[in-house]
């Protein structure tokens, strides 16, 4: 089968790999699509090769996947062969990721794709939606929340989820994204931190770091999405960052919000695996909205 991998030196390699076989508790997915995320680009550029894996080690690319189960390992009762699923391949050091024709995941990290969600578009959901959901778990009691990067991949989901949970959400976004942010659930949209006023918590999906603290009240909370970039706290502000975990059961619950229209799925474009680098370059363009997807 075809798969895209990298040695962390800034390039992607299209390779032929043996067909992966599911072990106990695993399912094999015939990939319909894999999403292009910033972590994929960082992996290509050596993020893992500064400590997680030795220099030059080949690693798979891709976390998000959607497709159809085509084989199951021992001990798997569900999902059955033929079921549409999505999931998160969270082992970044694996020699195979989701930029491939087939991917193997533990059965319990997958979620069945319900009617009303397109199989290909579903690949844009797992990493960003779980990140937003788990980040909000760290934000403390419901109150006032500023979401930076509110029209981005994680930020857009975060605005919708936060509003659904009962937060009063201020979105930091461009004027051109105001309509989307309001539709997602923001009560106000601002163009700068200075215009945000004082909030109980900030979810900093734009990784503004210390600059985002200016909007947080004394004793409030800062939640980031990049653990190495969490700023030092000040004025008794608690600072932390989410480290996303795969969770098939929670994904299943969140997909109900997608079907009901609470959460909007956005796809920037679709390319084939042969154009993985082109898709990554497109995904890196400032202002891109939604996720680029790769199909076999």
Tab-separated table of C-alpha atoms in Angstrom:
chain	number	residue	atom	x	y	z
A	1	UNK	CA	0.000	0.000	0.000
A	2	UNK	CA	1.019	3.627	-0.433
A	3	UNK	CA	1.917	5.728	2.597
A	4	UNK	CA	3.549	9.110	3.162
A	5	UNK	CA	6.349	9.253	5.739
A	6	UNK	CA	9.152	11.604	6.763
A	7	UNK	CA	12.611	11.495	8.323
A	8	UNK	CA	12.118	14.922	9.889
A	9	UNK	CA	14.415	16.742	7.492
A	10	UNK	CA	11.714	18.885	5.944
A	11	UNK	CA	10.463	16.605	3.193
A	12	UNK	CA	7.776	13.980	2.674
A	13	UNK	CA	8.392	10.604	1.051
A	14	UNK	CA	5.757	8.571	-0.760
A	15	UNK	CA	6.532	4.907	-0.100
A	16	UNK	CA	5.207	1.405	-0.677
A	17	UNK	CA	4.523	-0.377	2.609
A	18	UNK	CA	3.297	-3.871	3.537
A	19	UNK	CA	-0.396	-4.039	4.258
A	20	UNK	CA	-0.787	-3.471	8.035
A	21	UNK	CA	-2.614	-6.186	9.947
A	22	UNK	CA	-4.789	-5.437	12.987
A	23	UNK	CA	-3.575	-6.952	16.260
A	24	UNK	CA	-5.772	-7.829	19.240
A	25	UNK	CA	-8.297	-5.078	19.873
A	26	UNK	CA	-7.494	-3.222	16.653
A	27	UNK	CA	-9.306	-2.458	13.415
A	28	UNK	CA	-7.926	-1.758	9.965
A	29	UNK	CA	-9.489	1.166	8.130
A	30	UNK	CA	-9.581	1.594	4.367
A	31	UNK	CA	-8.807	5.299	4.439
A	32	UNK	CA	-11.275	7.679	2.825
A	33	UNK	CA	-9.393	10.779	3.971
A	34	UNK	CA	-6.743	12.090	6.336
A	35	UNK	CA	-6.685	15.687	7.527
A	36	UNK	CA	-3.654	17.955	7.238
A	37	UNK	CA	-2.892	19.500	10.632
A	38	UNK	CA	-0.102	21.794	11.872
A	39	UNK	CA	1.385	18.890	13.856
A	40	UNK	CA	1.917	17.012	10.574
A	41	UNK	CA	3.974	19.879	9.195
A	42	UNK	CA	5.924	20.170	12.434
A	43	UNK	CA	6.689	16.436	12.265
A	44	UNK	CA	7.953	16.805	8.703
A	45	UNK	CA	10.220	19.597	9.923
A	46	UNK	CA	11.786	17.546	12.722
A	47	UNK	CA	9.643	18.217	15.800
A	48	UNK	CA	9.925	14.586	16.929
A	49	UNK	CA	13.572	14.277	15.975
A	50	UNK	CA	14.716	16.609	18.730
A	51	UNK	CA	14.197	13.950	21.396
A	52	UNK	CA	11.202	11.669	20.829
A	53	UNK	CA	12.912	9.639	18.091
A	54	UNK	CA	16.541	9.430	16.875
A	55	UNK	CA	17.620	11.742	14.073
A	56	UNK	CA	16.779	10.331	10.667
A	57	UNK	CA	14.138	7.879	11.932
A	58	UNK	CA	11.270	7.369	9.514
A	59	UNK	CA	7.909	8.230	11.071
A	60	UNK	CA	4.397	8.173	9.697
A	61	UNK	CA	2.507	11.385	9.026
A	62	UNK	CA	-1.105	12.075	9.917
A	63	UNK	CA	-3.324	11.859	13.005
A	64	UNK	CA	-6.885	12.220	11.704
A	65	UNK	CA	-8.535	9.485	9.664
A	66	UNK	CA	-11.928	8.546	8.300
A	67	UNK	CA	-12.926	5.544	6.245
A	68	UNK	CA	-14.458	2.097	6.353
A	69	UNK	CA	-13.413	-0.814	8.579
A	70	UNK	CA	-12.110	-3.569	6.309
A	71	UNK	CA	-10.559	-5.982	8.873
A	72	UNK	CA	-10.677	-6.512	12.651
A	73	UNK	CA	-8.320	-8.173	15.088
A	74	UNK	CA	-9.178	-10.720	17.732
A	75	UNK	CA	-11.284	-9.404	20.569
A	76	UNK	CA	-13.103	-6.811	18.497
A	77	UNK	CA	-16.907	-7.010	18.565
A	78	UNK	CA	-17.477	-3.524	17.145
A	79	UNK	CA	-17.137	-1.693	14.884
A	80	UNK	CA	-17.802	-4.416	12.329
A	81	UNK	CA	-16.282	-4.749	8.894
A	82	UNK	CA	-18.050	-2.334	6.541
A	83	UNK	CA	-18.723	0.310	9.200
A	84	UNK	CA	-17.895	3.952	8.478
A	85	UNK	CA	-15.609	5.265	11.229
A	86	UNK	CA	-13.311	8.108	12.147
A	87	UNK	CA	-10.551	8.215	14.715
A	88	UNK	CA	-7.337	9.689	16.011
A	89	UNK	CA	-3.980	8.014	15.449
A	90	UNK	CA	-2.140	9.543	18.393
A	91	UNK	CA	1.151	7.597	18.256
A	92	UNK	CA	3.289	10.190	16.498
A	93	UNK	CA	6.398	7.977	16.628
A	94	UNK	CA	4.805	5.137	14.650
A	95	UNK	CA	6.339	4.309	11.245
A	96	UNK	CA	2.869	4.645	9.718
A	97	UNK	CA	0.338	7.429	10.217
A	98	UNK	CA	-2.914	8.208	8.452
A	99	UNK	CA	-1.459	9.612	5.230
A	100	UNK	CA	-1.915	6.147	3.770
A	101	UNK	CA	-4.312	3.860	1.953
A	102	UNK	CA	-4.924	1.849	5.135
A	103	UNK	CA	-4.515	2.660	8.823
A	104	UNK	CA	-4.696	0.499	11.956
A	105	UNK	CA	-6.185	1.902	15.176
A	106	UNK	CA	-7.413	0.470	18.466
A	107	UNK	CA	-11.121	-0.189	18.055
A	108	UNK	CA	-11.986	1.817	21.167
A	109	UNK	CA	-10.491	5.051	19.823
A	110	UNK	CA	-12.768	5.041	16.784
A	111	UNK	CA	-16.295	6.395	16.492
A	112	UNK	CA	-18.988	5.384	14.046
A	113	UNK	CA	-19.750	8.125	11.519
A	114	UNK	CA	-23.482	8.802	11.795
A	115	UNK	CA	-25.835	9.564	8.936
A	116	UNK	CA	-25.594	13.215	8.013
A	117	UNK	CA	-21.784	13.406	8.031
A	118	UNK	CA	-19.851	12.813	4.813
A	119	UNK	CA	-17.189	10.111	5.104
A	120	UNK	CA	-14.409	12.222	3.591
A	121	UNK	CA	-15.283	15.424	5.459
A	122	UNK	CA	-15.343	13.465	8.733
A	123	UNK	CA	-11.538	13.299	8.646
A	124	UNK	CA	-11.400	16.984	9.608
A	125	UNK	CA	-13.068	16.324	12.961
A	126	UNK	CA	-11.147	14.152	15.479
A	127	UNK	CA	-7.963	16.027	16.420
A	128	UNK	CA	-9.375	19.542	16.382
A	129	UNK	CA	-12.678	18.735	18.055
A	130	UNK	CA	-11.114	16.626	20.806
A	131	UNK	CA	-8.485	19.326	21.385
A	132	UNK	CA	-11.166	21.999	21.777
A	133	UNK	CA	-13.282	19.776	24.024
A	134	UNK	CA	-10.437	18.761	26.314
A	135	UNK	CA	-9.095	22.317	26.472
A	136	UNK	CA	-12.475	23.556	27.676
A	137	UNK	CA	-12.364	20.926	30.421
A	138	UNK	CA	-9.302	22.783	31.749
A	139	UNK	CA	-10.857	26.248	31.595
A	140	UNK	CA	-12.604	26.096	34.963
A	141	UNK	CA	-16.198	26.940	35.891
A	142	UNK	CA	-18.402	28.323	33.142
A	143	UNK	CA	-18.211	32.105	32.859
A	144	UNK	CA	-16.743	34.519	30.334
A	145	UNK	CA	-14.262	33.138	27.813
A	146	UNK	CA	-12.011	34.631	25.162
A	147	UNK	CA	-11.096	32.318	22.276
A	148	UNK	CA	-8.123	33.482	20.227
A	149	UNK	CA	-7.815	32.230	16.672
A	150	UNK	CA	-11.585	31.823	16.825
A	151	UNK	CA	-11.996	31.026	13.131
A	152	UNK	CA	-9.192	28.473	12.969
A	153	UNK	CA	-9.410	24.700	13.036
A	154	UNK	CA	-9.447	24.331	16.827
A	155	UNK	CA	-10.786	27.797	17.571
A	156	UNK	CA	-13.923	27.418	15.481
A	157	UNK	CA	-14.846	24.212	17.267
A	158	UNK	CA	-13.958	25.787	20.628
A	159	UNK	CA	-16.327	28.714	20.145
A	160	UNK	CA	-19.217	26.398	19.296
A	161	UNK	CA	-18.501	23.941	22.117
A	162	UNK	CA	-18.010	26.689	24.689
A	163	UNK	CA	-21.262	28.402	23.750
A	164	UNK	CA	-23.042	25.041	23.896
A	165	UNK	CA	-21.651	24.488	27.412
A	166	UNK	CA	-22.972	27.867	28.543
A	167	UNK	CA	-19.904	30.110	28.309
A	168	UNK	CA	-20.295	33.727	27.228
A	169	UNK	CA	-17.786	33.733	24.393
A	170	UNK	CA	-15.743	36.575	22.976
A	171	UNK	CA	-14.047	35.613	19.715
A	172	UNK	CA	-10.732	37.120	18.631
A	173	UNK	CA	-10.944	36.994	14.845
A	174	UNK	CA	-10.656	39.001	11.650
A	175	UNK	CA	-13.556	41.110	10.419
A	176	UNK	CA	-13.972	38.678	7.530
A	177	UNK	CA	-14.567	35.871	10.047
A	178	UNK	CA	-17.097	37.730	12.179
A	179	UNK	CA	-20.135	36.099	10.549
A	180	UNK	CA	-18.733	32.619	11.165
A	181	UNK	CA	-17.783	33.355	14.793
A	182	UNK	CA	-21.256	34.710	15.589
A	183	UNK	CA	-22.873	31.756	13.835
A	184	UNK	CA	-20.714	29.442	15.957
A	185	UNK	CA	-21.995	31.063	19.144
A	186	UNK	CA	-19.795	34.044	20.008
A	187	UNK	CA	-21.633	36.917	21.668
A	188	UNK	CA	-18.975	39.395	20.553
A	189	UNK	CA	-16.103	39.457	18.071
A	190	UNK	CA	-13.023	41.616	18.591
A	191	UNK	CA	-9.968	42.315	16.505
A	192	UNK	CA	-7.457	42.765	19.315
A	193	UNK	CA	-6.764	41.594	22.863
A	194	UNK	CA	-7.161	45.183	24.046
A	195	UNK	CA	-10.778	45.177	22.872
A	196	UNK	CA	-11.670	41.952	24.673
A	197	UNK	CA	-12.195	43.457	28.108
A	198	UNK	CA	-11.736	41.225	31.158
A	199	UNK	CA	-12.676	37.551	31.008
A	200	UNK	CA	-12.602	34.628	33.408
A	201	UNK	CA	-10.546	32.482	31.050
A	202	UNK	CA	-8.814	32.502	27.701
A	203	UNK	CA	-8.504	29.560	25.333
A	204	UNK	CA	-5.472	30.551	23.298
A	205	UNK	CA	-5.737	28.520	20.099
A	206	UNK	CA	-3.713	31.178	18.251
A	207	UNK	CA	-0.741	30.615	20.612
A	208	UNK	CA	-0.405	34.295	21.505
A	209	UNK	CA	1.106	33.292	24.850
A	210	UNK	CA	1.793	36.078	27.320
A	211	UNK	CA	-0.085	38.632	25.204
A	212	UNK	CA	-3.337	36.721	25.806
A	213	UNK	CA	-2.973	37.056	29.586
A	214	UNK	CA	-3.858	40.745	29.362
A	215	UNK	CA	-7.512	39.858	28.862
A	216	UNK	CA	-7.725	37.486	31.849
A	217	UNK	CA	-8.930	38.774	35.190
A	218	UNK	CA	-6.842	38.323	38.335
A	219	UNK	CA	-7.078	34.710	39.425
A	220	UNK	CA	-8.442	33.564	36.061
A	221	UNK	CA	-7.229	30.784	33.795
A	222	UNK	CA	-5.164	30.525	30.622
A	223	UNK	CA	-5.437	27.362	28.517
A	224	UNK	CA	-3.145	26.905	25.537
A	225	UNK	CA	-2.837	24.280	22.820
A	226	UNK	CA	0.972	24.106	22.720
A	227	UNK	CA	2.386	22.757	26.016
A	228	UNK	CA	5.938	24.048	25.349
A	229	UNK	CA	4.595	27.573	24.790
A	230	UNK	CA	2.567	28.068	27.975
A	231	UNK	CA	3.428	31.488	29.468
A	232	UNK	CA	4.295	32.018	33.106
A	233	UNK	CA	1.305	33.029	35.187
A	234	UNK	CA	0.886	36.498	36.654
A	235	UNK	CA	-1.758	38.115	38.868
A	236	UNK	CA	-2.574	34.624	40.210
A	237	UNK	CA	-3.619	33.480	36.731
A	238	UNK	CA	-3.354	29.713	36.330
A	239	UNK	CA	-1.693	28.681	33.059
A	240	UNK	CA	-1.810	25.270	31.425
A	241	UNK	CA	-2.150	23.600	28.016
A	242	UNK	CA	-4.096	20.671	26.644
A	243	UNK	CA	-2.322	17.475	25.585
A	244	UNK	CA	-4.937	15.827	23.418
A	245	UNK	CA	-5.924	12.212	24.102
A	246	UNK	CA	-7.850	9.919	21.794
A	247	UNK	CA	-11.301	9.074	23.114
A	248	UNK	CA	-13.717	7.167	20.918
A	249	UNK	CA	-16.598	7.352	23.380
A	250	UNK	CA	-16.368	11.126	23.647
A	251	UNK	CA	-16.012	11.467	19.875
A	252	UNK	CA	-19.263	9.571	19.505
A	253	UNK	CA	-21.006	12.099	21.764
A	254	UNK	CA	-19.477	15.075	19.963
A	255	UNK	CA	-20.570	13.784	16.567
A	256	UNK	CA	-24.171	14.203	17.731
A	257	UNK	CA	-23.470	17.943	17.959
A	258	UNK	CA	-22.159	17.922	14.392
A	259	UNK	CA	-25.277	16.168	13.098
A	260	UNK	CA	-27.550	18.566	14.999
A	261	UNK	CA	-25.783	21.605	13.528
A	262	UNK	CA	-24.270	22.893	16.777
A	263	UNK	CA	-20.783	22.284	15.358
A	264	UNK	CA	-19.926	23.264	11.789
A	265	UNK	CA	-17.441	21.174	9.811
A	266	UNK	CA	-15.305	23.142	7.349
A	267	UNK	CA	-13.113	21.704	4.609
A	268	UNK	CA	-10.660	23.968	2.799
A	269	UNK	CA	-9.990	21.535	-0.040
A	270	UNK	CA	-9.134	17.978	-1.009
A	271	UNK	CA	-6.066	16.550	-2.751
A	272	UNK	CA	-4.721	13.044	-3.271
A	273	UNK	CA	-1.857	11.466	-1.324
A	274	UNK	CA	0.432	12.166	-4.257
A	275	UNK	CA	-0.002	15.876	-3.496
A	276	UNK	CA	0.590	15.708	0.273
A	277	UNK	CA	3.261	18.406	0.232
A	278	UNK	CA	1.040	20.700	-1.837
A	279	UNK	CA	-1.767	20.177	0.681
A	280	UNK	CA	0.559	20.982	3.576
A	281	UNK	CA	1.721	24.146	1.836
A	282	UNK	CA	-1.888	25.162	1.227
A	283	UNK	CA	-2.756	24.438	4.864
A	284	UNK	CA	0.079	26.751	5.957
A	285	UNK	CA	-1.329	29.719	4.049
A	286	UNK	CA	-2.356	32.516	6.440
A	287	UNK	CA	-6.097	32.816	6.790
A	288	UNK	CA	-6.954	29.337	5.522
A	289	UNK	CA	-10.272	28.196	6.945
A	290	UNK	CA	-11.142	24.559	7.497
A	291	UNK	CA	-8.821	21.605	7.018
A	292	UNK	CA	-7.203	20.373	3.843
A	293	UNK	CA	-7.870	16.679	3.326
A	294	UNK	CA	-5.873	13.946	1.587
A	295	UNK	CA	-7.596	11.048	-0.132
A	296	UNK	CA	-5.947	7.872	-1.437
